[in-house]
mmCIF file of C-alpha atoms in Angstrom:
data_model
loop_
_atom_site.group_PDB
_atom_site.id
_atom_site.type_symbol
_atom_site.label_atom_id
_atom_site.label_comp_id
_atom_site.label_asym_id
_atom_site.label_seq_id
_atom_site.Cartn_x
_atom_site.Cartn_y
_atom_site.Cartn_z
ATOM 1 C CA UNK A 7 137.773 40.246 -9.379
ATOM 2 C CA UNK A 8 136.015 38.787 -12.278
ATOM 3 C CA UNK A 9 132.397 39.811 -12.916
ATOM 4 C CA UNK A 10 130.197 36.959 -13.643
ATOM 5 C CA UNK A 11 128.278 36.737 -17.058
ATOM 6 C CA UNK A 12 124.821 38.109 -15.231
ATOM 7 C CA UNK A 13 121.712 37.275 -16.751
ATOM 8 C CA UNK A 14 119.583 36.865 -14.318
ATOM 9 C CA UNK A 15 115.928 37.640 -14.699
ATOM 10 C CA UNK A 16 115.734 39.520 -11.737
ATOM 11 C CA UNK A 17 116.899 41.275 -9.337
ATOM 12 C CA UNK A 18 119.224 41.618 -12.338
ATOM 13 C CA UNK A 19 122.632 43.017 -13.363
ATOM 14 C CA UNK A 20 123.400 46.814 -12.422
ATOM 15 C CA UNK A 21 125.694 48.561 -13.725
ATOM 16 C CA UNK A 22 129.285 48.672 -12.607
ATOM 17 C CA UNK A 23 129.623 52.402 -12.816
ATOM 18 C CA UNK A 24 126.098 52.121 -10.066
ATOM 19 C CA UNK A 25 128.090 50.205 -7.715
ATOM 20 C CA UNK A 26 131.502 51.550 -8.424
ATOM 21 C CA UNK A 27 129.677 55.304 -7.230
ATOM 22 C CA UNK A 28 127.680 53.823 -4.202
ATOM 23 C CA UNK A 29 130.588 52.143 -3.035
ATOM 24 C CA UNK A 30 132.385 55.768 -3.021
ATOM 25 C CA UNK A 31 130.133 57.068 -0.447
ATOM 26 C CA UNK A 32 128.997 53.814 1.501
ATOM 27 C CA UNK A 33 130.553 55.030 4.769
ATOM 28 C CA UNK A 34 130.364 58.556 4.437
ATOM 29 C CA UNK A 35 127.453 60.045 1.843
ATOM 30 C CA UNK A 36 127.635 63.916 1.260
ATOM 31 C CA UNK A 37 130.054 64.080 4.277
ATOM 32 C CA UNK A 38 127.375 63.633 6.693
ATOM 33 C CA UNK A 39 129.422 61.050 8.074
ATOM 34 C CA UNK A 40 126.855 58.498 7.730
ATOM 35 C CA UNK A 41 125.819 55.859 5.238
ATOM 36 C CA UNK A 42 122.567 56.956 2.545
ATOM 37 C CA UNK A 43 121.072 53.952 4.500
ATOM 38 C CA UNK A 44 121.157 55.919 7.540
ATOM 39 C CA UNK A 45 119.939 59.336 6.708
ATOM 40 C CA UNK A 46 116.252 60.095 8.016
ATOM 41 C CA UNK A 47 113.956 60.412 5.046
ATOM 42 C CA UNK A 48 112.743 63.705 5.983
ATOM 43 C CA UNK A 49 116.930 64.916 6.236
ATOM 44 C CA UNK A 50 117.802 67.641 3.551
ATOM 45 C CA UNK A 51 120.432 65.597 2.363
ATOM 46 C CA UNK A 52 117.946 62.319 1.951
ATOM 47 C CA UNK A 53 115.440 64.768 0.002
ATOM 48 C CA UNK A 54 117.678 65.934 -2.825
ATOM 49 C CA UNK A 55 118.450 62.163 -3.832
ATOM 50 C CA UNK A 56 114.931 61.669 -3.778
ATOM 51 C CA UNK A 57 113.843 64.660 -5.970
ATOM 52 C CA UNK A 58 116.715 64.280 -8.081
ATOM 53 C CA UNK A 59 115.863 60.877 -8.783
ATOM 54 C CA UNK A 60 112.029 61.988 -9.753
ATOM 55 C CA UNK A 61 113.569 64.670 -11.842
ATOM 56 C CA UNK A 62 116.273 62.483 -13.672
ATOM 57 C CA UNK A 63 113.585 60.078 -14.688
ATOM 58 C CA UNK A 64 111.213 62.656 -15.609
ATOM 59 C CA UNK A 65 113.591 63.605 -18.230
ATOM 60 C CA UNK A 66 114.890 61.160 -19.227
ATOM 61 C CA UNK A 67 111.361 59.594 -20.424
ATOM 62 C CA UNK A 68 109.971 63.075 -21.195
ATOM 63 C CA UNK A 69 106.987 62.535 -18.470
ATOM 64 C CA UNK A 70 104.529 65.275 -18.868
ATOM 65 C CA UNK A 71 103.691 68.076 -15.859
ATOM 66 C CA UNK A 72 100.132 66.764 -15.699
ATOM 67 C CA UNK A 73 101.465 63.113 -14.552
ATOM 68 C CA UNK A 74 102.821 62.200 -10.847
ATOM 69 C CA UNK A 75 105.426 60.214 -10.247
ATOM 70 C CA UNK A 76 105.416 57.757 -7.132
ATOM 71 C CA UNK A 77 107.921 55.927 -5.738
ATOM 72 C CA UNK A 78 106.619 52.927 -3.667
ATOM 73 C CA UNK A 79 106.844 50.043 -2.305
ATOM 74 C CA UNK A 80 105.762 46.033 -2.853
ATOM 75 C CA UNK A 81 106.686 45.948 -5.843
ATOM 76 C CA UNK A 82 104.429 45.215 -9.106
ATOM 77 C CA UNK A 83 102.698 42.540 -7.242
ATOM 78 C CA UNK A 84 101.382 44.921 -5.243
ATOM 79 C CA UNK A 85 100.070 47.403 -8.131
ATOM 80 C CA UNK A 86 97.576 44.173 -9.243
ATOM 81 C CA UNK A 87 95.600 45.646 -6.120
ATOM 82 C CA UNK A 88 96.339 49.253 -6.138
ATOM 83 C CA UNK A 89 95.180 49.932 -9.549
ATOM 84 C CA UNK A 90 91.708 48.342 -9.373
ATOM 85 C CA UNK A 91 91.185 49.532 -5.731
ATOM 86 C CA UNK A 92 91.847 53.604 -6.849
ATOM 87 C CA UNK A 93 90.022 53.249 -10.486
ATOM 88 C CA UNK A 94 87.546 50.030 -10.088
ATOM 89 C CA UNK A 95 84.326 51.193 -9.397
ATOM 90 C CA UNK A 96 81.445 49.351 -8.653
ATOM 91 C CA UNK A 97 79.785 49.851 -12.228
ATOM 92 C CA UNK A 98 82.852 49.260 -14.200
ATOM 93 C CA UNK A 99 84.668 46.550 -15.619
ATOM 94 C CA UNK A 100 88.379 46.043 -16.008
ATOM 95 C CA UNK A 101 89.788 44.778 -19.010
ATOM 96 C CA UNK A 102 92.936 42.719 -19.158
ATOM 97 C CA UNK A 103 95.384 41.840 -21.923
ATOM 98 C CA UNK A 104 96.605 38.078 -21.072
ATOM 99 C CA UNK A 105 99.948 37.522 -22.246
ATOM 100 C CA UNK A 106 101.811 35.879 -19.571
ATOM 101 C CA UNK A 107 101.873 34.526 -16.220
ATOM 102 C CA UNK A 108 102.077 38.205 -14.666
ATOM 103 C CA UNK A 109 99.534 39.117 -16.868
ATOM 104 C CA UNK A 110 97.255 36.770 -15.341
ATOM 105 C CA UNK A 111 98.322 37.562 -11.943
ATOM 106 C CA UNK A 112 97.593 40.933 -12.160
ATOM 107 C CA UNK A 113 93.979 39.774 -13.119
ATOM 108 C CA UNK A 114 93.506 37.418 -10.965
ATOM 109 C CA UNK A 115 94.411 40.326 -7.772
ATOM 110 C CA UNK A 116 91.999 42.543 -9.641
ATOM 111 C CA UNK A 117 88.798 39.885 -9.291
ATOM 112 C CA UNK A 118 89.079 39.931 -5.282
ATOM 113 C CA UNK A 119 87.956 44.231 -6.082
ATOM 114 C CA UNK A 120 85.245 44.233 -8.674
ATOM 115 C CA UNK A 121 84.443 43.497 -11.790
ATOM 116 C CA UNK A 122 86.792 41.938 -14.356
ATOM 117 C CA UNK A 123 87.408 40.678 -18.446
ATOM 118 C CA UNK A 124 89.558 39.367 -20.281
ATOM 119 C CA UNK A 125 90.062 41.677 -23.179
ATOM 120 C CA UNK A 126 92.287 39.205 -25.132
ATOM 121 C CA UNK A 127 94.387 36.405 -24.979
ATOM 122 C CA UNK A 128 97.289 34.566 -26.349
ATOM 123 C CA UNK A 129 97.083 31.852 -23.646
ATOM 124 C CA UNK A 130 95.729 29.403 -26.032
ATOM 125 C CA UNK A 131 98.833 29.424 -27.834
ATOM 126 C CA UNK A 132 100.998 28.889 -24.398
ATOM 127 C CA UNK A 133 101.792 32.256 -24.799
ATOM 128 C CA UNK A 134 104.434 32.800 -28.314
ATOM 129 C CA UNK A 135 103.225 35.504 -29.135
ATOM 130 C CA UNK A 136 101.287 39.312 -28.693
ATOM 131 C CA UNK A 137 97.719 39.513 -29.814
ATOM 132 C CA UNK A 138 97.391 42.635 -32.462
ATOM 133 C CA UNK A 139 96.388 45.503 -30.792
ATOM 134 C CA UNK A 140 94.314 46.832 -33.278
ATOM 135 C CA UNK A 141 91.984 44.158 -32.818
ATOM 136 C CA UNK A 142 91.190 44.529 -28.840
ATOM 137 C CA UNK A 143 87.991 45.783 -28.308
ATOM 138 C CA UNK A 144 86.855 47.876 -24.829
ATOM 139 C CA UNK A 145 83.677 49.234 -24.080
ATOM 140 C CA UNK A 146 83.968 52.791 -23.468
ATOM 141 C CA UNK A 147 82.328 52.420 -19.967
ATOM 142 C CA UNK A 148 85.384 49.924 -18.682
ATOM 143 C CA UNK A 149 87.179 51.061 -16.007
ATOM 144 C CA UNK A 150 90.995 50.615 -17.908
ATOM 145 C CA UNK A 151 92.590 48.279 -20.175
ATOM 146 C CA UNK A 152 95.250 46.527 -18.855
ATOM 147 C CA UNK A 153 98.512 45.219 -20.558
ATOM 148 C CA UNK A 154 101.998 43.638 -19.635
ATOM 149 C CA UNK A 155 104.507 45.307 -21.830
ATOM 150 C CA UNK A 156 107.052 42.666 -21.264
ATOM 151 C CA UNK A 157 106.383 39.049 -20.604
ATOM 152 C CA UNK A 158 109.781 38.024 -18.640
ATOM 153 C CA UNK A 159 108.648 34.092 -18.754
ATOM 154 C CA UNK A 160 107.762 33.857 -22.306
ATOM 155 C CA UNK A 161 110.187 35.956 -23.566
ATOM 156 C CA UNK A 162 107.354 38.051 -25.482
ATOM 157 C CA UNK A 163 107.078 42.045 -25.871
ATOM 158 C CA UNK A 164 104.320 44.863 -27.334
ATOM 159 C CA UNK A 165 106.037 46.311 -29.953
ATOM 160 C CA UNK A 166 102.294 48.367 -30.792
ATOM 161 C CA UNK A 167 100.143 49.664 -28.043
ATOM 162 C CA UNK A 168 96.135 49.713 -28.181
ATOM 163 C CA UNK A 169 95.486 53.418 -29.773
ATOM 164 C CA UNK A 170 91.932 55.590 -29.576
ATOM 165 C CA UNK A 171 90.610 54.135 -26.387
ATOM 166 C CA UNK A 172 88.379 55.764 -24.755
ATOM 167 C CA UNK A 173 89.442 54.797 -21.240
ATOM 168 C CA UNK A 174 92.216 54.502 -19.001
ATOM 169 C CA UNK A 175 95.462 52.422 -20.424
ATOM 170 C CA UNK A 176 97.278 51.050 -17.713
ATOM 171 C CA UNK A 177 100.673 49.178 -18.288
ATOM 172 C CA UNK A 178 102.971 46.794 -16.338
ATOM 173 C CA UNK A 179 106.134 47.717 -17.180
ATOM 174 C CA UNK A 180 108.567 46.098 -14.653
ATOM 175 C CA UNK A 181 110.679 44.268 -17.024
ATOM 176 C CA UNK A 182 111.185 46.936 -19.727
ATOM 177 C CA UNK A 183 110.768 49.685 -18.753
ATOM 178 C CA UNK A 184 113.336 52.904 -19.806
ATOM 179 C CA UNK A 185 114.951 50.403 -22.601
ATOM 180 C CA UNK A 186 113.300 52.313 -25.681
ATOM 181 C CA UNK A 187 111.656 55.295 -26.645
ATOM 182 C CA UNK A 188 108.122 55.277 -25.709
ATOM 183 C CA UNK A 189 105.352 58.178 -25.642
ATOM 184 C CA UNK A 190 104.110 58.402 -21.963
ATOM 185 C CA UNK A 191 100.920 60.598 -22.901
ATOM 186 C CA UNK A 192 99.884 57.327 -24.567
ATOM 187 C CA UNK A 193 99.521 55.687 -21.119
ATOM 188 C CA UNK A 194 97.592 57.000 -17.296
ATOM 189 C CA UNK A 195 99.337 54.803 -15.162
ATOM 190 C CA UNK A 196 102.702 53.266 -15.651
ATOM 191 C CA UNK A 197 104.316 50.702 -13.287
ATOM 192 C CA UNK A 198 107.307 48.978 -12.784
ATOM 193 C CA UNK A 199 109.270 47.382 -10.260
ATOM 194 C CA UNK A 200 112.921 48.393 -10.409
ATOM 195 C CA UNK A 201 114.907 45.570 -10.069
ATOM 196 C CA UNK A 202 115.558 44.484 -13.671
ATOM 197 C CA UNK A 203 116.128 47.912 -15.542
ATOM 198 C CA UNK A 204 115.886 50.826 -12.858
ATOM 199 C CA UNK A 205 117.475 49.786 -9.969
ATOM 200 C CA UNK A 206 117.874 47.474 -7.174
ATOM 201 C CA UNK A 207 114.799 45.147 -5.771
ATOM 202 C CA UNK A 208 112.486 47.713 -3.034
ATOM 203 C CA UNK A 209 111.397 50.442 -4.769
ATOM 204 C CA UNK A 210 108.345 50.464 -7.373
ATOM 205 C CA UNK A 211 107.958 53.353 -9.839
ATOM 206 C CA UNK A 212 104.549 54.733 -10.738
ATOM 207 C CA UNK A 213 103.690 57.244 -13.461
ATOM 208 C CA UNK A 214 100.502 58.622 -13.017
ATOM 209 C CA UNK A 215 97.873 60.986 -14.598
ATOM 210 C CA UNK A 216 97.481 63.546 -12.270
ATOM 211 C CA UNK A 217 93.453 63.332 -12.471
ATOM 212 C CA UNK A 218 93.504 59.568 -11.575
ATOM 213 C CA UNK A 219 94.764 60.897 -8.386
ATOM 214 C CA UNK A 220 91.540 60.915 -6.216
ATOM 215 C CA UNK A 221 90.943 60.754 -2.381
ATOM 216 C CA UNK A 222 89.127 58.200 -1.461
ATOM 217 C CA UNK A 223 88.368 57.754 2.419
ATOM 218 C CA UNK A 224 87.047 54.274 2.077
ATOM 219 C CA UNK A 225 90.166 52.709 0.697
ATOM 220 C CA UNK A 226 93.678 51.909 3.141
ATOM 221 C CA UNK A 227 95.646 54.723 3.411
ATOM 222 C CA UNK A 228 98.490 53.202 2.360
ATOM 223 C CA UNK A 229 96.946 51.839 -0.659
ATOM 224 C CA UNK A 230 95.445 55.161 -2.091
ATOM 225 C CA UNK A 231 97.234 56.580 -4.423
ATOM 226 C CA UNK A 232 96.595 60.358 -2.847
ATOM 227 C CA UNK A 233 98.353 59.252 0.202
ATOM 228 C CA UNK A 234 101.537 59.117 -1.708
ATOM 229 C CA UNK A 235 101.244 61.785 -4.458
ATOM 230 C CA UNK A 236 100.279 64.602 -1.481
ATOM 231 C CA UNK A 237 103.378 63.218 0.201
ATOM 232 C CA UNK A 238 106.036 63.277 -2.574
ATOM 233 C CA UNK A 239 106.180 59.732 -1.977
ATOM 234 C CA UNK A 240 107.486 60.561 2.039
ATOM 235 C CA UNK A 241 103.812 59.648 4.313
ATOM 236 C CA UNK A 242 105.981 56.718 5.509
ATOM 237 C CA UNK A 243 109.788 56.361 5.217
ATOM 238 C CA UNK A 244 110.730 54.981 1.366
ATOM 239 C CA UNK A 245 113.025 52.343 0.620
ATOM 240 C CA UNK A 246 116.263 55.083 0.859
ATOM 241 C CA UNK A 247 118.800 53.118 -0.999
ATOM 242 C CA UNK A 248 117.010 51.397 -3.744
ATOM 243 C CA UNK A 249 115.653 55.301 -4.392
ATOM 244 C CA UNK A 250 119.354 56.254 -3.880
ATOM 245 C CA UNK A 251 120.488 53.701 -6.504
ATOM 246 C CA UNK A 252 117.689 54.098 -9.181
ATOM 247 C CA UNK A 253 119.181 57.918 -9.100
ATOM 248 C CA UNK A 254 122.728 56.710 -9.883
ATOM 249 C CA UNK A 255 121.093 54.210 -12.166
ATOM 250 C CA UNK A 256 119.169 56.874 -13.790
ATOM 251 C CA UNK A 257 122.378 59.408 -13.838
ATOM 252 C CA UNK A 258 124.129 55.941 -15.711
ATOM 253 C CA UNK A 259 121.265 56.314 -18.330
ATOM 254 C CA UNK A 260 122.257 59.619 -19.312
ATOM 255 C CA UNK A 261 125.411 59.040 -19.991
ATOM 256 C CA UNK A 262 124.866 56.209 -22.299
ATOM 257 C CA UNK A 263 122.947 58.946 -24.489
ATOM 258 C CA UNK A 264 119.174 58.703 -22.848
ATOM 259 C CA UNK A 265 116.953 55.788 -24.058
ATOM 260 C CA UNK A 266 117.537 56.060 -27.508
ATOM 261 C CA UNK A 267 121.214 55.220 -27.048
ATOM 262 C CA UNK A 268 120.286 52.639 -24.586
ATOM 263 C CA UNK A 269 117.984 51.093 -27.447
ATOM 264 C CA UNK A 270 120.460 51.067 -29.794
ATOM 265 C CA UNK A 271 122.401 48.935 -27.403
ATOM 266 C CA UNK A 272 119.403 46.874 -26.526
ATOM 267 C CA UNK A 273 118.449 46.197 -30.151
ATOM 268 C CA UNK A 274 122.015 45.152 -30.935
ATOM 269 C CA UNK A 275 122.281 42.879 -27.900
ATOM 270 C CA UNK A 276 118.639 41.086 -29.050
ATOM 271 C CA UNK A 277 119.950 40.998 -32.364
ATOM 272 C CA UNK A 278 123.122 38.926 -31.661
ATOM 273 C CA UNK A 279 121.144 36.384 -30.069
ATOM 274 C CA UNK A 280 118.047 35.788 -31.923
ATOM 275 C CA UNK A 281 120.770 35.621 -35.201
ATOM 276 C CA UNK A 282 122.336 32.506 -33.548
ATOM 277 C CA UNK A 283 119.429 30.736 -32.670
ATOM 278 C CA UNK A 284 117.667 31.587 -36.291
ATOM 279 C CA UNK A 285 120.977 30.135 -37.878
ATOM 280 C CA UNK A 286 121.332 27.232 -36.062
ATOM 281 C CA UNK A 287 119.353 24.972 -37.943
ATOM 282 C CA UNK A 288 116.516 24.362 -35.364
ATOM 283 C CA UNK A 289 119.513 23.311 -32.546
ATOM 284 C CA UNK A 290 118.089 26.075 -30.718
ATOM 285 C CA UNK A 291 114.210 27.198 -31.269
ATOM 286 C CA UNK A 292 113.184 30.140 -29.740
ATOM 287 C CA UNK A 293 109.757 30.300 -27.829
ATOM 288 C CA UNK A 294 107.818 33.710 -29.161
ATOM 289 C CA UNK A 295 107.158 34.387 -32.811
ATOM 290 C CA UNK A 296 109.392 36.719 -34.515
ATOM 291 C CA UNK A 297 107.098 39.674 -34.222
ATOM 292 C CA UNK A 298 106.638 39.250 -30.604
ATOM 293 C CA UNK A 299 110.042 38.461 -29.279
ATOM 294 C CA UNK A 300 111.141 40.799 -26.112
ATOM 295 C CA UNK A 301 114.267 42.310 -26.109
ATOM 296 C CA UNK A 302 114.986 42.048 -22.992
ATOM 297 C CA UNK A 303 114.811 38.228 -22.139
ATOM 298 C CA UNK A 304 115.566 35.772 -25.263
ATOM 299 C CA UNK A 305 113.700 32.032 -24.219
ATOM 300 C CA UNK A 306 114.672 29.092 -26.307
ATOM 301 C CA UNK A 307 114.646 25.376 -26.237
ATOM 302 C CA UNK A 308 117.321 22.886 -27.093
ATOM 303 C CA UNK A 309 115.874 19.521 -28.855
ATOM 304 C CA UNK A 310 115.879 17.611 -25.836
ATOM 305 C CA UNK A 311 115.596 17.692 -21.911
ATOM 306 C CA UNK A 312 118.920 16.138 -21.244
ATOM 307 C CA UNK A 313 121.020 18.517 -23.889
ATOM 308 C CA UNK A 314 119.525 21.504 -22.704
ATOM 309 C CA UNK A 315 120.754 20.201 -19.021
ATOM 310 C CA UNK A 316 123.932 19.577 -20.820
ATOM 311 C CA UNK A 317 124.201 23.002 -22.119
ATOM 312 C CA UNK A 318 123.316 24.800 -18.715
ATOM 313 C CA UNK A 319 125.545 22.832 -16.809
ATOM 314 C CA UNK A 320 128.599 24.415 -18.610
ATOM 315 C CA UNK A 321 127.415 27.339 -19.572
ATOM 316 C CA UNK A 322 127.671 27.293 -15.309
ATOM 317 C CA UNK A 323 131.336 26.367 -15.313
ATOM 318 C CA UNK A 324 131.657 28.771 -18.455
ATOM 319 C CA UNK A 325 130.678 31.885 -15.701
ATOM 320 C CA UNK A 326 126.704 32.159 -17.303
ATOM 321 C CA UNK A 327 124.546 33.100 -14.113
ATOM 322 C CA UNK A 328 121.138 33.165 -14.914
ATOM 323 C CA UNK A 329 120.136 30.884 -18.239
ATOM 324 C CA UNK A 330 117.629 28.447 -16.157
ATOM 325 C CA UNK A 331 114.333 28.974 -18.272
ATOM 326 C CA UNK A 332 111.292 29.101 -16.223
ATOM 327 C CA UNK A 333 109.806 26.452 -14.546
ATOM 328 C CA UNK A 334 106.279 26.912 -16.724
ATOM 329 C CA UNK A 335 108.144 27.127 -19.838
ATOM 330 C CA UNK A 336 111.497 25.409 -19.455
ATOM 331 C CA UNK A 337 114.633 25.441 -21.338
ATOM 332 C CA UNK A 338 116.641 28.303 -21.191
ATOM 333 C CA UNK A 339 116.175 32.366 -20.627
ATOM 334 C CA UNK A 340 118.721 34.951 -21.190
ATOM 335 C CA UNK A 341 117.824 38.492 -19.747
ATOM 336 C CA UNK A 342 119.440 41.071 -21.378
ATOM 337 C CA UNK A 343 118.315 43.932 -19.408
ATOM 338 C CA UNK A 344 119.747 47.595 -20.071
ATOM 339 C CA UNK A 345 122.954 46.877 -17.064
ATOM 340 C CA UNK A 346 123.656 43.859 -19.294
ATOM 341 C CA UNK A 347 127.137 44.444 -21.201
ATOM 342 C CA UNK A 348 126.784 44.118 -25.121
ATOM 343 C CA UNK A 349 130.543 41.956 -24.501
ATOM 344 C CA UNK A 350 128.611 39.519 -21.766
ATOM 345 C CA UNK A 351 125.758 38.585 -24.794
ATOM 346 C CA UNK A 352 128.497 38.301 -27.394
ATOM 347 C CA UNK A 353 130.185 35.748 -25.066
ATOM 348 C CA UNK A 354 127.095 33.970 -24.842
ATOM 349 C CA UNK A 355 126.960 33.745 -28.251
ATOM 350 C CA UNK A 356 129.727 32.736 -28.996
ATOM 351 C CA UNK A 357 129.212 30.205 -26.495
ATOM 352 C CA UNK A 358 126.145 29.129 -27.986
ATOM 353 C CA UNK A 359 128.216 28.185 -31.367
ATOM 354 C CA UNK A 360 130.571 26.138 -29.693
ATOM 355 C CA UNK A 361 128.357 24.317 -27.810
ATOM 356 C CA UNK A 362 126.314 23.217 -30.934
ATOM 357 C CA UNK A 363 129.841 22.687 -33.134
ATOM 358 C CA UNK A 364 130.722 20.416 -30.137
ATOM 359 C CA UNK A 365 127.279 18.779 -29.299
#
C-alpha cells in the first residue's frame, strides 16, 4: 500500500512507526486479551499508558515539578472557556494577542465570562504577519495575556514571546506544539489539542502552573481545572486511545532525538518550501512576511483563481492530500507537521517546479 502525500491541516499525518505499533496490539494489548480501547480507565494496565504518557512528555519538553499536566477533553475550543472561567475574575481583564481566526475565537469565548482586550493586533493587515512582542503592553492587574503560537490559517508563527510580564502568559499551542525547543517556565498554562503534532483528534494537553490550580465551587465541575489535576486527569473516563497514541507518539519523538532533532527536521522541511516559492519569480507568493512565517503550515497564492484550481486539481491526481488553503484566506496550505516525512515535502517541491516549468 502506498501512503498518500498527507498534508492535511488536521487531524493530520501520524507517524507510521505510531500506527505500525498500535496495530501490533489492536486485538490483544499487554496480553490482556483485549483491545487498549477496551480496558477500564481505572485498570492497572490502562494507568501505566496514561502515566507513561504524562511522564514521556514531561521529559521530553523539560516541564518543571511545580506545573500539572492535564489531559482532557474538547479540544482547544474548549480551553477559550476554561481558561477565563478558572483565572477571570470579576475585577480583571484579559488580554488577547489577535493573530488569527483562532485567536479571535478564543476571545470571543472569553467575552461570554468577564472582562476582555485586545492587547494587539495584526488583523488590519489580514493577518501576514506577528506583531513584535516587545511592544505589547499589559497592565499588571490583567488577569493573563493571551497568544496563539501558531496561526494554522494564515500560515503565521511567534518566533519571540512577550518577556517581564507581570501576569499570567497563557498560550494556544495546538498546532505547534513539541516541534522546537521552547522554555516552559516562560509560560502558566499551555494548551494544545493533539491532533496535528501529538496525537490523534480526542485528547487535549494542558500544562499548568501548579498555583493556577484553585478550587472553585461556583464553577462546573467538569470545567475546573482542580477537578482534573486532583484526579490525574481520571474524575471521568479519558479518551483511552488518543492518550494511548500520544504515548507511542511521544515514545516516536524520542527516537528522532527529542525536539531539537525534530526541529532540525522541521526547519529543513520549512526551508525547502519557502526556497521554491521565494525563487519562483512571484508564480507562487506566500501569505505571512518572512519573519512571521510558521513552520508548520506554508500558505501561498498562485496569480490567479483558476491556476491555483489548476494546480490543486493535480497535485490531487499527483497523491497531495491536504493543499486546499482556507476558505478565509484561499489558495493553497501545506501542513508540515512533525509526522510529516522530509521525502513527502521534497515531492511537493519538486512538484511545485514542474508545475510552474509546465504552466
Amino acid at each position: 500500500m502506498k501512503r498518500a502525500y498527507n498534508f492535511n491541516a488536521g487531524p493530520a499525518a501520524l507517524p507510521e512507526w505510531v500506527l505500525q505499533e498500535a496495530q501490533k496490539s489492536w486485538m490483544d494489548f499487554n496480553n490482556t486479551g483485549m483491545s487498549i480501547m477496551e480496558l477500564s480507565h481505572r485498570s492497572k494496565d490502562y494507568e501505566a499508558v496514561h502515566n507513561e504518557a504524562k511522564s514521556l512528555l514531561a521529559c521530553l519538553l523539560s516541564i518543571p515539578d511545580d506545573y500539572e499536566i492535564l489531559f482532557l477533553q474538547g479540544g482547544a475550543s474548549l480551553q477559550f472557556t476554561m481558561v477565563p472561567m478558572n483565572l477571570l475574575a470579576d475585577d480583571k481583564t484579559g488580554y488577547y494577542a489577535l493573530t488569527g481566526v483562532w485567536a479571535e475565537k478564543a476571545l470571543k469565548e472569553a467575552a461570554k465570562v468577564g472582562k476582555t482586550e485586545t492587547a494587539v493586533s495584526s488583523k488590519d493587515d489580514n493577518y501576514t504577519y506577528i506583531p513584535d512582542p516587545a511592544e505589547i503592553e499589559v497592565p499588571e492587574n490583567a488577569a493573563y495575556l493571551h497568544i496563539t503560537t501558531n496561526n494554522t490559517i494564515y500560515g503565521t508563527q511567534w518566533h519571540k514571546f512577550p518577556t517581564g510580564l507581570k501576569v499570567p502568559l497563557i498560550a494556544d499551542m495546538s498546532s505547534d506544539i513539541l516541534s522546537t525547543p521552547l522554555d516552559i517556565k516562560n509560560f502558566d498554562i499551555i494548551y494544545a489539542g493533539a491532533q496535528k503534532n501529538l496525537g490523534p483528534s480526542g485528547v487535549t494537553v494542558v500544562i499548568i502552573k501548579k498555583e493556577l490550580i484553585k478550587k472553585n465551587p461556583e464553577l462546573p465541575t467538569m470545567l475546573s481545572y482542580e477537578t482534573h489535576a486532583s484526579s490525574n486527569s481520571l474524575f471521568n473516563t479519558p479518551p483511552t486511545l488518543a492518550i494511548y497514541l500520544l504515548s507511542l507518539v511521544l515514545k516516536w519523538a524520542e527516537n528522532q532525538g527529542g525536539i531539537e532533532g525534530i526541529a532540525a527536521i522541521n526547519n529543513q522541511k520549512a526551508e525547502t518550501l519557502y526556497h521554491v516559492i521565494d525563487n519562483s519569480e512571484g508564480f507562487y507568493k506566500g501569505h505571512a512576511v518572512k519573519d512571521s512565517r510558521s513552520k508548520m503550515n506554508v500558505t501561498f497564492t498562485l496569480q490567479s483563481d483558476e491556476l491555483t484550481k489548476k494546480f490543486l486539481d493535480e497535485a490531487k491526481l499527483a497523491g497531495f492530500v491536504g493543499l486546499n488553503g482556507h476558505r478565509s484566506v484561499g489558495g493553497c496550505r501545506a501542513s508540515i507537521y512533525n509526522a510529516v516525512p522530509l521525502e513527502h515535502v521534497e515531492a511537493l517541491a519538486q512538484f511545485m517546479k514542474n508545475f510552474q516549468q509546465n504552466a
